[in-house]
């Protein structure tokens, strides 16, 4: 037992302490968080626009929205990331992490649009009619009547999408960003030890997502509470 | 005030309205009766352009409202609509339900709208409910709030689409009382209902719609007392 413990602490030292390797992981965490946060914002914005397209009266907009969702869902996110990074933004000088966040946002937008669309469609159509019958236009009815009610239905699914998105960012190493996953991988190559860096990577993701889940649960509970009247 | 010329409405392959011509004058209380599926609700919803008109013309104050050039929202501000399912906004208080449209459409300041809201709530006997949410009200109370909400826009015309059909029987009276009161005040009203007693008492004119056309019309005494059309007779024999 003592021998095992000594071995463990030795590998732990080699993987995380020696040559300040924990700093790689720390900066990896900050990259993952930065990319995820910006991507989630972009994803929600794109998602709203695409959802509006899909719900529009105009056929052309519905076609555009349909193609967008179809293409994004039909191709791997790694491929999308690489196309956006190496093709679309090839000659644009932006920080790597911003381009990566755009790629994940574009991907997430397709899923978010479906979540928003389902949430809006879950609101009785009488609500839209009541708003319109008072003389509000479609936009005013959406923003004051339909969307405030839809948000409570949308929120849990949106949280889930956020969590999926964070894990999805583990592929940013493909475009040369050092996130948590890449940092763990780098330590593995440098130390020739697989177990400790990879399990460490898993633990870091797990803890990050756990913290996030708890925060989101709180917000959801607050939303429900405001609804329980 | 409302002129309807040759109104047709087709859903997919189903022709629901097959040519309706009607004049509704200011101050009239027109009650529309007919069997279910006859097109009476569709007729009412066309007046408010909640349904696209397939063919024909609808004029309000001599303006053709189903022309693509017309601003639908401006027209709808002149017409209050009360729905079978109330359609109150569940995330807003009763007062917010009433003041939302007048304030948003800049008809009134918030203070004026609240003052007006209180008057309207007093009128429908719900003065004490302004801070409640729709879920806390009974069906009859919800429908009275819905009427107050429509009145808050100071409409020239009120449209009622089976306003008591979703209510428990003991709540029908309180809603009809509010509507009677409104009729007495001179409001122009078009009401689709199954309440024949109410129609007889309040209507200035009754339209019997069946199979997408107006089969018979006249004063309540004429339509209920001495119906001419076989279908009207048949229908009334079932509901009276």
Tab-separated table of C-alpha atoms in Angstrom:
chain	number	residue	atom	x	y	z
A	1	UNK	CA	0.000	0.000	0.000
A	2	UNK	CA	2.724	2.374	1.018
A	3	UNK	CA	4.604	1.418	-2.120
A	4	UNK	CA	1.535	2.101	-4.255
A	5	UNK	CA	1.047	5.442	-2.557
A	6	UNK	CA	4.661	6.359	-3.165
A	7	UNK	CA	4.310	5.401	-6.835
A	8	UNK	CA	1.141	7.436	-7.112
A	9	UNK	CA	2.650	10.527	-5.609
A	10	UNK	CA	5.680	10.114	-7.829
A	11	UNK	CA	3.589	9.980	-11.019
A	12	UNK	CA	1.440	12.798	-9.718
A	13	UNK	CA	4.572	14.873	-9.196
A	14	UNK	CA	5.912	14.054	-12.673
A	15	UNK	CA	2.634	14.811	-14.382
A	16	UNK	CA	1.402	17.890	-12.614
A	17	UNK	CA	4.177	19.504	-10.557
A	18	UNK	CA	7.409	18.933	-12.397
A	19	UNK	CA	8.286	21.683	-14.862
A	20	UNK	CA	5.167	23.534	-13.668
A	21	UNK	CA	2.944	21.256	-15.744
A	22	UNK	CA	-0.151	22.231	-13.738
A	23	UNK	CA	0.195	25.615	-15.380
A	24	UNK	CA	-0.491	23.980	-18.739
A	25	UNK	CA	-3.703	22.589	-17.322
A	26	UNK	CA	-4.650	25.890	-15.738
A	27	UNK	CA	-4.228	27.761	-18.994
A	28	UNK	CA	-6.070	24.869	-20.663
A	29	UNK	CA	-8.991	25.433	-18.315
A	30	UNK	CA	-9.050	29.117	-19.181
A	31	UNK	CA	-9.003	28.323	-22.911
A	32	UNK	CA	-11.860	25.828	-22.538
A	33	UNK	CA	-13.922	28.295	-20.521
A	34	UNK	CA	-13.249	31.229	-22.862
A	35	UNK	CA	-14.107	29.242	-25.979
A	36	UNK	CA	-17.226	27.709	-24.403
A	37	UNK	CA	-18.610	30.975	-23.048
A	38	UNK	CA	-18.207	32.894	-26.284
A	39	UNK	CA	-19.504	29.914	-28.262
A	40	UNK	CA	-22.609	29.662	-26.133
A	41	UNK	CA	-23.392	33.333	-26.683
A	42	UNK	CA	-22.838	33.020	-30.437
A	43	UNK	CA	-24.831	29.784	-30.455
A	44	UNK	CA	-27.827	31.386	-28.766
A	45	UNK	CA	-27.748	34.379	-31.118
A	46	UNK	CA	-27.510	32.177	-34.204
A	47	UNK	CA	-30.069	29.816	-32.713
A	48	UNK	CA	-32.580	32.646	-32.283
A	49	UNK	CA	-32.092	33.839	-35.835
A	50	UNK	CA	-32.401	30.343	-37.303
A	51	UNK	CA	-35.432	29.555	-35.132
A	52	UNK	CA	-37.116	32.726	-36.406
A	53	UNK	CA	-36.276	31.642	-39.962
A	54	UNK	CA	-37.762	28.210	-39.376
A	55	UNK	CA	-40.932	29.686	-37.880
A	56	UNK	CA	-41.256	32.389	-40.516
A	57	UNK	CA	-44.147	32.779	-42.923
A	58	UNK	CA	-41.674	33.310	-45.747
A	59	UNK	CA	-40.745	30.153	-47.561
A	60	UNK	CA	-37.263	31.357	-48.529
A	61	UNK	CA	-36.326	31.950	-44.871
A	62	UNK	CA	-37.641	28.534	-43.889
A	63	UNK	CA	-35.512	26.966	-46.627
A	64	UNK	CA	-32.405	28.839	-45.440
A	65	UNK	CA	-33.052	27.758	-41.842
A	66	UNK	CA	-33.706	24.197	-42.911
A	67	UNK	CA	-30.493	23.942	-44.911
A	68	UNK	CA	-28.456	25.391	-42.053
A	69	UNK	CA	-29.731	22.898	-39.492
A	70	UNK	CA	-29.478	20.067	-41.968
A	71	UNK	CA	-25.858	20.733	-42.942
A	72	UNK	CA	-24.648	21.324	-39.384
A	73	UNK	CA	-26.346	18.222	-38.045
A	74	UNK	CA	-25.175	16.151	-40.973
A	75	UNK	CA	-21.429	16.817	-40.628
A	76	UNK	CA	-18.953	16.135	-37.782
A	77	UNK	CA	-18.070	19.100	-35.605
A	78	UNK	CA	-14.333	18.443	-36.080
A	79	UNK	CA	-14.803	18.850	-39.814
A	80	UNK	CA	-16.789	22.043	-39.293
A	81	UNK	CA	-14.134	23.404	-36.941
A	82	UNK	CA	-11.361	22.700	-39.419
A	83	UNK	CA	-13.258	24.147	-42.367
A	84	UNK	CA	-14.025	27.329	-40.456
A	85	UNK	CA	-10.464	27.636	-39.170
A	86	UNK	CA	-8.426	26.596	-42.205
A	87	UNK	CA	-10.755	27.670	-45.028
A	88	UNK	CA	-13.183	30.387	-44.059
A	89	UNK	CA	-10.951	32.242	-41.600
A	90	UNK	CA	-7.692	31.267	-43.331
A	91	UNK	CA	-6.769	34.833	-44.206
A	92	UNK	CA	-8.497	36.607	-41.323
A	93	UNK	CA	-6.371	37.661	-38.382
A	94	UNK	CA	-8.349	36.875	-35.306
A	95	UNK	CA	-7.233	35.170	-32.112
A	96	UNK	CA	-7.347	31.413	-32.490
A	97	UNK	CA	-9.732	30.995	-29.604
A	98	UNK	CA	-12.195	33.469	-31.113
A	99	UNK	CA	-12.260	31.574	-34.403
A	100	UNK	CA	-12.743	28.330	-32.508
A	101	UNK	CA	-15.578	29.880	-30.507
A	102	UNK	CA	-17.234	31.021	-33.726
A	103	UNK	CA	-16.981	27.474	-35.090
A	104	UNK	CA	-18.569	25.960	-31.985
A	105	UNK	CA	-21.172	28.720	-31.922
A	106	UNK	CA	-22.103	28.013	-35.536
A	107	UNK	CA	-22.445	24.344	-34.644
A	108	UNK	CA	-24.380	24.920	-31.449
A	109	UNK	CA	-26.691	27.425	-33.164
A	110	UNK	CA	-28.279	24.649	-35.193
A	111	UNK	CA	-29.173	22.685	-32.062
A	112	UNK	CA	-30.217	25.768	-30.105
A	113	UNK	CA	-32.529	26.792	-32.949
A	114	UNK	CA	-34.377	23.491	-32.637
A	115	UNK	CA	-34.650	23.930	-28.865
A	116	UNK	CA	-36.033	27.462	-29.263
A	117	UNK	CA	-38.392	26.403	-32.025
A	118	UNK	CA	-39.798	23.593	-29.907
A	119	UNK	CA	-40.142	25.945	-26.920
A	120	UNK	CA	-42.023	28.553	-28.928
A	121	UNK	CA	-44.263	25.933	-30.503
A	122	UNK	CA	-45.129	24.623	-27.040
A	123	UNK	CA	-46.933	27.913	-26.320
A	124	UNK	CA	-50.617	27.760	-27.207
A	125	UNK	CA	-51.375	29.529	-30.465
A	126	UNK	CA	-54.189	31.382	-28.711
A	127	UNK	CA	-51.498	33.489	-27.026
A	128	UNK	CA	-50.255	34.757	-30.376
A	129	UNK	CA	-53.829	35.353	-31.522
A	130	UNK	CA	-54.716	37.236	-28.350
A	131	UNK	CA	-51.679	39.480	-28.749
A	132	UNK	CA	-52.345	40.123	-32.415
A	133	UNK	CA	-56.041	40.767	-31.793
A	134	UNK	CA	-55.085	43.624	-29.461
A	135	UNK	CA	-53.179	45.218	-32.315
A	136	UNK	CA	-49.644	44.179	-31.364
A	137	UNK	CA	-47.479	43.214	-34.314
A	138	UNK	CA	-45.886	39.780	-34.615
A	139	UNK	CA	-42.577	40.935	-33.136
A	140	UNK	CA	-44.186	42.662	-30.138
A	141	UNK	CA	-46.321	39.602	-29.458
A	142	UNK	CA	-43.289	37.337	-29.668
A	143	UNK	CA	-41.105	39.441	-27.414
A	144	UNK	CA	-43.689	40.367	-24.757
A	145	UNK	CA	-45.994	37.367	-24.708
A	146	UNK	CA	-44.666	34.220	-26.365
A	147	UNK	CA	-40.933	34.264	-25.595
A	148	UNK	CA	-41.234	35.133	-21.874
A	149	UNK	CA	-43.408	32.042	-21.483
A	150	UNK	CA	-41.271	29.879	-23.760
A	151	UNK	CA	-38.072	30.618	-21.818
A	152	UNK	CA	-39.137	28.435	-18.901
A	153	UNK	CA	-39.653	25.524	-21.271
A	154	UNK	CA	-36.468	26.225	-23.197
A	155	UNK	CA	-34.098	26.724	-20.277
A	156	UNK	CA	-33.462	23.095	-19.189
A	157	UNK	CA	-32.758	21.969	-22.753
A	158	UNK	CA	-30.516	24.979	-23.266
A	159	UNK	CA	-28.495	24.057	-20.148
A	160	UNK	CA	-28.032	20.596	-21.533
A	161	UNK	CA	-26.812	22.039	-24.826
A	162	UNK	CA	-24.326	24.241	-22.941
A	163	UNK	CA	-22.886	21.191	-21.206
A	164	UNK	CA	-22.639	19.246	-24.454
A	165	UNK	CA	-20.906	22.261	-25.967
A	166	UNK	CA	-18.222	22.381	-23.267
A	167	UNK	CA	-17.349	18.758	-23.851
A	168	UNK	CA	-17.424	19.286	-27.602
A	169	UNK	CA	-14.676	21.918	-27.302
A	170	UNK	CA	-12.240	19.112	-26.405
A	171	UNK	CA	-11.462	18.922	-30.134
A	172	UNK	CA	-9.930	22.409	-30.384
A	173	UNK	CA	-6.512	20.779	-30.310
A	174	UNK	CA	-7.118	20.103	-34.014
A	175	UNK	CA	-6.534	23.781	-34.762
A	176	UNK	CA	-3.632	24.136	-32.365
A	177	UNK	CA	-5.290	25.482	-29.272
A	178	UNK	CA	-4.119	24.192	-25.904
A	179	UNK	CA	-7.305	23.470	-23.991
A	180	UNK	CA	-7.736	21.035	-21.100
A	181	UNK	CA	-7.741	17.984	-23.340
A	182	UNK	CA	-4.723	19.105	-25.334
A	183	UNK	CA	-2.812	19.972	-22.156
A	184	UNK	CA	-3.479	16.500	-20.760
A	185	UNK	CA	-2.397	14.994	-24.041
A	186	UNK	CA	0.762	17.080	-24.051
A	187	UNK	CA	1.664	15.903	-20.551
A	188	UNK	CA	1.058	12.316	-21.619
A	189	UNK	CA	3.512	12.679	-24.505
A	190	UNK	CA	6.096	14.471	-22.394
A	191	UNK	CA	6.016	12.000	-19.499
A	192	UNK	CA	5.109	8.751	-21.301
A	193	UNK	CA	2.467	8.297	-18.602
A	194	UNK	CA	-1.099	7.777	-19.864
A	195	UNK	CA	-3.198	7.125	-16.771
A	196	UNK	CA	-2.544	10.177	-14.645
A	197	UNK	CA	-2.862	12.969	-17.264
A	198	UNK	CA	-5.902	11.438	-18.942
A	199	UNK	CA	-7.774	10.702	-15.736
A	200	UNK	CA	-6.747	14.152	-14.515
A	201	UNK	CA	-8.233	15.646	-17.662
A	202	UNK	CA	-11.466	13.744	-17.078
A	203	UNK	CA	-11.634	14.902	-13.458
A	204	UNK	CA	-11.150	18.546	-14.465
A	205	UNK	CA	-13.953	18.382	-17.058
A	206	UNK	CA	-16.177	16.581	-14.595
A	207	UNK	CA	-15.676	19.160	-11.865
A	208	UNK	CA	-16.163	22.087	-14.255
A	209	UNK	CA	-19.416	20.637	-15.530
A	210	UNK	CA	-20.584	19.731	-12.050
A	211	UNK	CA	-20.106	23.312	-10.885
A	212	UNK	CA	-21.904	24.620	-13.945
A	213	UNK	CA	-24.775	22.171	-13.490
A	214	UNK	CA	-25.275	23.296	-9.913
A	215	UNK	CA	-25.344	26.959	-10.951
A	216	UNK	CA	-27.806	26.288	-13.766
A	217	UNK	CA	-30.033	24.213	-11.461
A	218	UNK	CA	-30.219	27.171	-9.111
A	219	UNK	CA	-31.236	29.495	-11.911
A	220	UNK	CA	-33.835	27.013	-13.110
A	221	UNK	CA	-35.268	26.669	-9.628
A	222	UNK	CA	-35.531	30.454	-9.404
A	223	UNK	CA	-37.374	30.516	-12.724
A	224	UNK	CA	-39.773	27.800	-11.549
A	225	UNK	CA	-40.336	29.596	-8.283
A	226	UNK	CA	-41.328	32.762	-10.116
A	227	UNK	CA	-43.758	30.574	-12.031
A	228	UNK	CA	-45.390	28.892	-9.046
A	229	UNK	CA	-48.127	31.356	-8.406
B	1	UNK	CA	-69.676	50.160	-39.834
B	2	UNK	CA	-68.779	46.663	-41.059
B	3	UNK	CA	-69.603	45.639	-44.598
B	4	UNK	CA	-68.923	42.129	-45.809
B	5	UNK	CA	-69.170	41.359	-49.505
B	6	UNK	CA	-69.175	37.866	-50.950
B	7	UNK	CA	-66.869	36.475	-48.257
B	8	UNK	CA	-65.342	33.092	-49.041
B	9	UNK	CA	-62.901	31.127	-46.909
B	10	UNK	CA	-61.316	27.851	-47.918
B	11	UNK	CA	-59.079	25.691	-45.730
B	12	UNK	CA	-57.068	23.298	-47.873
B	13	UNK	CA	-59.919	21.770	-49.870
B	14	UNK	CA	-62.679	22.578	-47.431
B	15	UNK	CA	-64.850	25.545	-48.294
B	16	UNK	CA	-65.983	26.841	-44.909
B	17	UNK	CA	-67.532	30.146	-45.980
B	18	UNK	CA	-69.329	30.191	-49.295
B	19	UNK	CA	-70.274	33.780	-49.940
B	20	UNK	CA	-71.457	35.887	-47.031
B	21	UNK	CA	-72.865	39.395	-47.507
B	22	UNK	CA	-73.653	41.402	-44.434
B	23	UNK	CA	-73.923	44.944	-43.131
B	24	UNK	CA	-73.433	45.638	-39.487
B	25	UNK	CA	-74.384	49.112	-38.353
B	26	UNK	CA	-72.936	51.078	-35.481
B	27	UNK	CA	-74.526	50.118	-32.170
B	28	UNK	CA	-75.917	46.843	-33.420
B	29	UNK	CA	-75.612	43.682	-31.387
B	30	UNK	CA	-75.475	40.892	-33.918
B	31	UNK	CA	-75.661	37.367	-32.586
B	32	UNK	CA	-74.469	34.618	-34.900
B	33	UNK	CA	-75.936	31.172	-34.304
B	34	UNK	CA	-75.631	27.898	-36.156
B	35	UNK	CA	-74.604	24.280	-35.794
B	36	UNK	CA	-70.971	23.464	-35.082
B	37	UNK	CA	-68.847	23.391	-38.197
B	38	UNK	CA	-71.201	25.825	-39.906
B	39	UNK	CA	-68.500	28.485	-40.327
B	40	UNK	CA	-69.785	30.971	-37.753
B	41	UNK	CA	-66.491	31.189	-35.829
B	42	UNK	CA	-64.543	31.421	-39.069
B	43	UNK	CA	-66.792	34.308	-40.112
B	44	UNK	CA	-65.985	36.137	-36.884
B	45	UNK	CA	-62.266	35.427	-37.169
B	46	UNK	CA	-62.240	36.760	-40.733
B	47	UNK	CA	-63.664	40.063	-39.477
B	48	UNK	CA	-60.557	40.436	-37.333
B	49	UNK	CA	-58.284	39.042	-40.051
B	50	UNK	CA	-57.161	36.218	-37.790
B	51	UNK	CA	-57.986	34.163	-40.862
B	52	UNK	CA	-56.837	35.178	-44.340
B	53	UNK	CA	-59.813	35.864	-46.533
B	54	UNK	CA	-59.853	33.618	-49.601
B	55	UNK	CA	-62.210	35.777	-51.642
B	56	UNK	CA	-64.459	38.753	-51.096
B	57	UNK	CA	-64.155	42.072	-49.318
B	58	UNK	CA	-64.488	43.286	-45.754
B	59	UNK	CA	-64.920	47.007	-45.065
B	60	UNK	CA	-64.601	48.644	-41.680
B	61	UNK	CA	-65.569	52.324	-41.652
B	62	UNK	CA	-65.495	52.192	-45.467
B	63	UNK	CA	-61.890	50.987	-45.578
B	64	UNK	CA	-61.257	47.641	-47.217
B	65	UNK	CA	-59.322	45.830	-44.516
B	66	UNK	CA	-58.364	42.641	-46.350
B	67	UNK	CA	-56.298	44.578	-48.866
B	68	UNK	CA	-52.583	43.774	-48.611
B	69	UNK	CA	-51.801	47.487	-48.312
B	70	UNK	CA	-53.704	47.908	-45.075
B	71	UNK	CA	-51.881	47.907	-41.749
B	72	UNK	CA	-53.587	45.000	-40.025
B	73	UNK	CA	-52.414	46.060	-36.576
B	74	UNK	CA	-54.070	49.451	-36.848
B	75	UNK	CA	-57.359	47.824	-37.903
B	76	UNK	CA	-57.251	45.343	-35.059
B	77	UNK	CA	-56.873	48.154	-32.542
B	78	UNK	CA	-60.409	49.172	-33.479
B	79	UNK	CA	-61.746	45.687	-32.829
B	80	UNK	CA	-61.625	43.899	-29.498
B	81	UNK	CA	-61.745	40.140	-29.574
B	82	UNK	CA	-62.838	37.751	-26.829
B	83	UNK	CA	-61.950	34.093	-27.255
B	84	UNK	CA	-63.589	30.884	-26.122
B	85	UNK	CA	-60.406	29.872	-24.281
B	86	UNK	CA	-59.879	33.364	-22.747
B	87	UNK	CA	-56.216	33.440	-23.831
B	88	UNK	CA	-55.104	35.594	-20.938
B	89	UNK	CA	-51.340	35.984	-20.664
B	90	UNK	CA	-50.435	33.621	-17.798
B	91	UNK	CA	-47.074	35.234	-17.033
B	92	UNK	CA	-48.593	38.662	-16.379
B	93	UNK	CA	-50.819	39.932	-13.585
B	94	UNK	CA	-54.403	40.869	-14.344
B	95	UNK	CA	-53.476	44.552	-14.449
B	96	UNK	CA	-50.495	43.851	-16.720
B	97	UNK	CA	-52.730	41.818	-19.013
B	98	UNK	CA	-54.943	44.863	-19.382
B	99	UNK	CA	-52.286	47.566	-19.675
B	100	UNK	CA	-49.777	45.749	-21.914
B	101	UNK	CA	-51.287	46.657	-25.272
B	102	UNK	CA	-52.353	50.270	-24.599
B	103	UNK	CA	-48.927	51.109	-23.149
B	104	UNK	CA	-46.900	49.220	-25.752
B	105	UNK	CA	-48.870	50.757	-28.590
B	106	UNK	CA	-48.449	54.176	-26.995
B	107	UNK	CA	-52.136	54.827	-26.672
B	108	UNK	CA	-51.659	55.774	-23.033
B	109	UNK	CA	-48.985	56.390	-20.447
B	110	UNK	CA	-48.553	53.640	-17.914
B	111	UNK	CA	-50.273	55.705	-15.198
B	112	UNK	CA	-53.295	56.436	-17.382
B	113	UNK	CA	-53.494	52.809	-18.460
B	114	UNK	CA	-53.521	51.626	-14.846
B	115	UNK	CA	-56.222	54.162	-14.005
B	116	UNK	CA	-58.267	52.994	-16.955
B	117	UNK	CA	-57.541	49.376	-16.029
B	118	UNK	CA	-59.003	49.955	-12.565
B	119	UNK	CA	-62.150	51.467	-14.065
B	120	UNK	CA	-62.548	48.508	-16.380
B	121	UNK	CA	-61.941	45.969	-13.631
B	122	UNK	CA	-64.557	47.720	-11.504
B	123	UNK	CA	-66.923	47.526	-14.434
B	124	UNK	CA	-66.504	43.740	-14.686
B	125	UNK	CA	-66.662	43.420	-10.873
B	126	UNK	CA	-63.073	42.315	-10.400
B	127	UNK	CA	-61.574	45.394	-8.793
B	128	UNK	CA	-59.831	43.370	-6.076
B	129	UNK	CA	-58.030	41.067	-8.554
B	130	UNK	CA	-55.624	43.445	-10.238
B	131	UNK	CA	-52.501	41.893	-8.706
B	132	UNK	CA	-53.629	38.284	-9.150
B	133	UNK	CA	-52.371	36.013	-11.921
B	134	UNK	CA	-54.753	34.364	-14.396
B	135	UNK	CA	-54.149	30.922	-12.870
B	136	UNK	CA	-55.729	32.170	-9.625
B	137	UNK	CA	-59.039	33.070	-11.262
B	138	UNK	CA	-62.088	31.015	-12.114
B	139	UNK	CA	-63.153	30.609	-15.730
B	140	UNK	CA	-65.849	33.243	-15.441
B	141	UNK	CA	-63.435	35.698	-13.859
B	142	UNK	CA	-60.854	35.015	-16.578
B	143	UNK	CA	-63.364	35.743	-19.284
B	144	UNK	CA	-64.402	38.991	-17.605
B	145	UNK	CA	-60.739	40.014	-17.463
B	146	UNK	CA	-60.431	39.131	-21.151
B	147	UNK	CA	-63.329	41.469	-21.881
B	148	UNK	CA	-61.714	44.227	-19.828
B	149	UNK	CA	-58.421	43.649	-21.642
B	150	UNK	CA	-60.096	44.057	-25.029
B	151	UNK	CA	-61.945	47.182	-23.847
B	152	UNK	CA	-58.706	48.771	-22.694
B	153	UNK	CA	-57.870	49.492	-26.330
B	154	UNK	CA	-61.122	51.492	-26.628
B	155	UNK	CA	-62.345	49.468	-29.584
B	156	UNK	CA	-65.260	50.561	-31.756
B	157	UNK	CA	-66.370	46.970	-32.234
B	158	UNK	CA	-66.262	43.947	-29.947
B	159	UNK	CA	-66.128	40.431	-31.341
B	160	UNK	CA	-67.008	37.460	-29.128
B	161	UNK	CA	-66.121	33.936	-30.232
B	162	UNK	CA	-68.232	31.574	-28.101
B	163	UNK	CA	-67.281	33.439	-24.923
B	164	UNK	CA	-69.179	31.130	-22.562
B	165	UNK	CA	-68.633	27.753	-24.205
B	166	UNK	CA	-65.626	26.839	-22.079
B	167	UNK	CA	-67.262	27.860	-18.792
B	168	UNK	CA	-68.885	25.812	-16.072
B	169	UNK	CA	-72.633	26.456	-16.192
B	170	UNK	CA	-72.739	28.467	-12.978
B	171	UNK	CA	-70.263	30.980	-14.416
B	172	UNK	CA	-72.030	31.662	-17.675
B	173	UNK	CA	-74.363	34.221	-16.130
B	174	UNK	CA	-71.667	36.519	-14.785
B	175	UNK	CA	-70.038	36.785	-18.226
B	176	UNK	CA	-73.326	37.328	-20.033
B	177	UNK	CA	-74.199	40.066	-17.538
B	178	UNK	CA	-71.030	41.941	-18.428
B	179	UNK	CA	-71.855	41.553	-22.112
B	180	UNK	CA	-75.427	42.781	-21.608
B	181	UNK	CA	-74.089	45.784	-19.793
B	182	UNK	CA	-71.729	46.450	-22.686
B	183	UNK	CA	-74.561	46.129	-25.205
B	184	UNK	CA	-76.611	48.653	-23.224
B	185	UNK	CA	-73.746	51.116	-23.371
B	186	UNK	CA	-74.118	51.162	-27.157
B	187	UNK	CA	-71.084	49.083	-28.141
B	188	UNK	CA	-71.206	47.504	-31.586
B	189	UNK	CA	-70.968	43.766	-30.970
B	190	UNK	CA	-70.775	40.609	-33.030
B	191	UNK	CA	-71.255	37.519	-30.898
B	192	UNK	CA	-70.987	33.868	-31.825
B	193	UNK	CA	-72.774	31.903	-29.129
B	194	UNK	CA	-74.971	28.981	-28.238
B	195	UNK	CA	-76.794	30.962	-25.545
B	196	UNK	CA	-80.164	31.307	-27.211
B	197	UNK	CA	-81.770	33.031	-24.239
B	198	UNK	CA	-79.084	35.688	-24.355
B	199	UNK	CA	-79.502	36.070	-28.106
B	200	UNK	CA	-83.234	36.554	-27.726
B	201	UNK	CA	-82.828	39.128	-25.011
B	202	UNK	CA	-79.863	41.186	-26.213
B	203	UNK	CA	-79.518	40.829	-29.974
B	204	UNK	CA	-80.747	43.538	-32.293
B	205	UNK	CA	-80.305	41.032	-35.077
B	206	UNK	CA	-79.702	37.303	-35.328
B	207	UNK	CA	-77.852	35.568	-38.152
B	208	UNK	CA	-78.300	31.855	-38.642
B	209	UNK	CA	-75.270	30.496	-40.482
B	210	UNK	CA	-75.161	26.978	-41.856
B	211	UNK	CA	-73.013	25.339	-44.502
B	212	UNK	CA	-70.997	28.526	-44.912
B	213	UNK	CA	-73.827	30.875	-45.828
B	214	UNK	CA	-76.308	33.040	-43.947
B	215	UNK	CA	-79.433	30.901	-44.138
B	216	UNK	CA	-81.678	33.255	-42.259
B	217	UNK	CA	-81.515	36.597	-40.518
B	218	UNK	CA	-83.784	38.976	-38.726
B	219	UNK	CA	-84.765	40.255	-35.329
B	220	UNK	CA	-84.747	37.682	-32.533
B	221	UNK	CA	-88.531	37.660	-32.643
B	222	UNK	CA	-88.490	36.802	-36.331
B	223	UNK	CA	-85.756	34.177	-36.240
B	224	UNK	CA	-86.781	32.477	-33.002
B	225	UNK	CA	-90.519	33.097	-33.209
B	226	UNK	CA	-91.198	32.474	-36.822
B	227	UNK	CA	-88.290	30.885	-38.657
B	228	UNK	CA	-88.777	30.534	-42.414
B	229	UNK	CA	-85.942	28.271	-43.421
B	230	UNK	CA	-86.234	24.518	-42.836
B	231	UNK	CA	-82.671	24.328	-41.544
B	232	UNK	CA	-83.285	27.097	-39.050
B	233	UNK	CA	-86.399	25.353	-37.811
B	234	UNK	CA	-84.527	22.104	-37.520
B	235	UNK	CA	-81.618	23.718	-35.659
B	236	UNK	CA	-83.839	25.655	-33.261
B	237	UNK	CA	-85.925	22.597	-32.501
B	238	UNK	CA	-82.741	20.941	-31.244
B	239	UNK	CA	-81.356	23.786	-29.153
B	240	UNK	CA	-84.428	25.489	-27.726
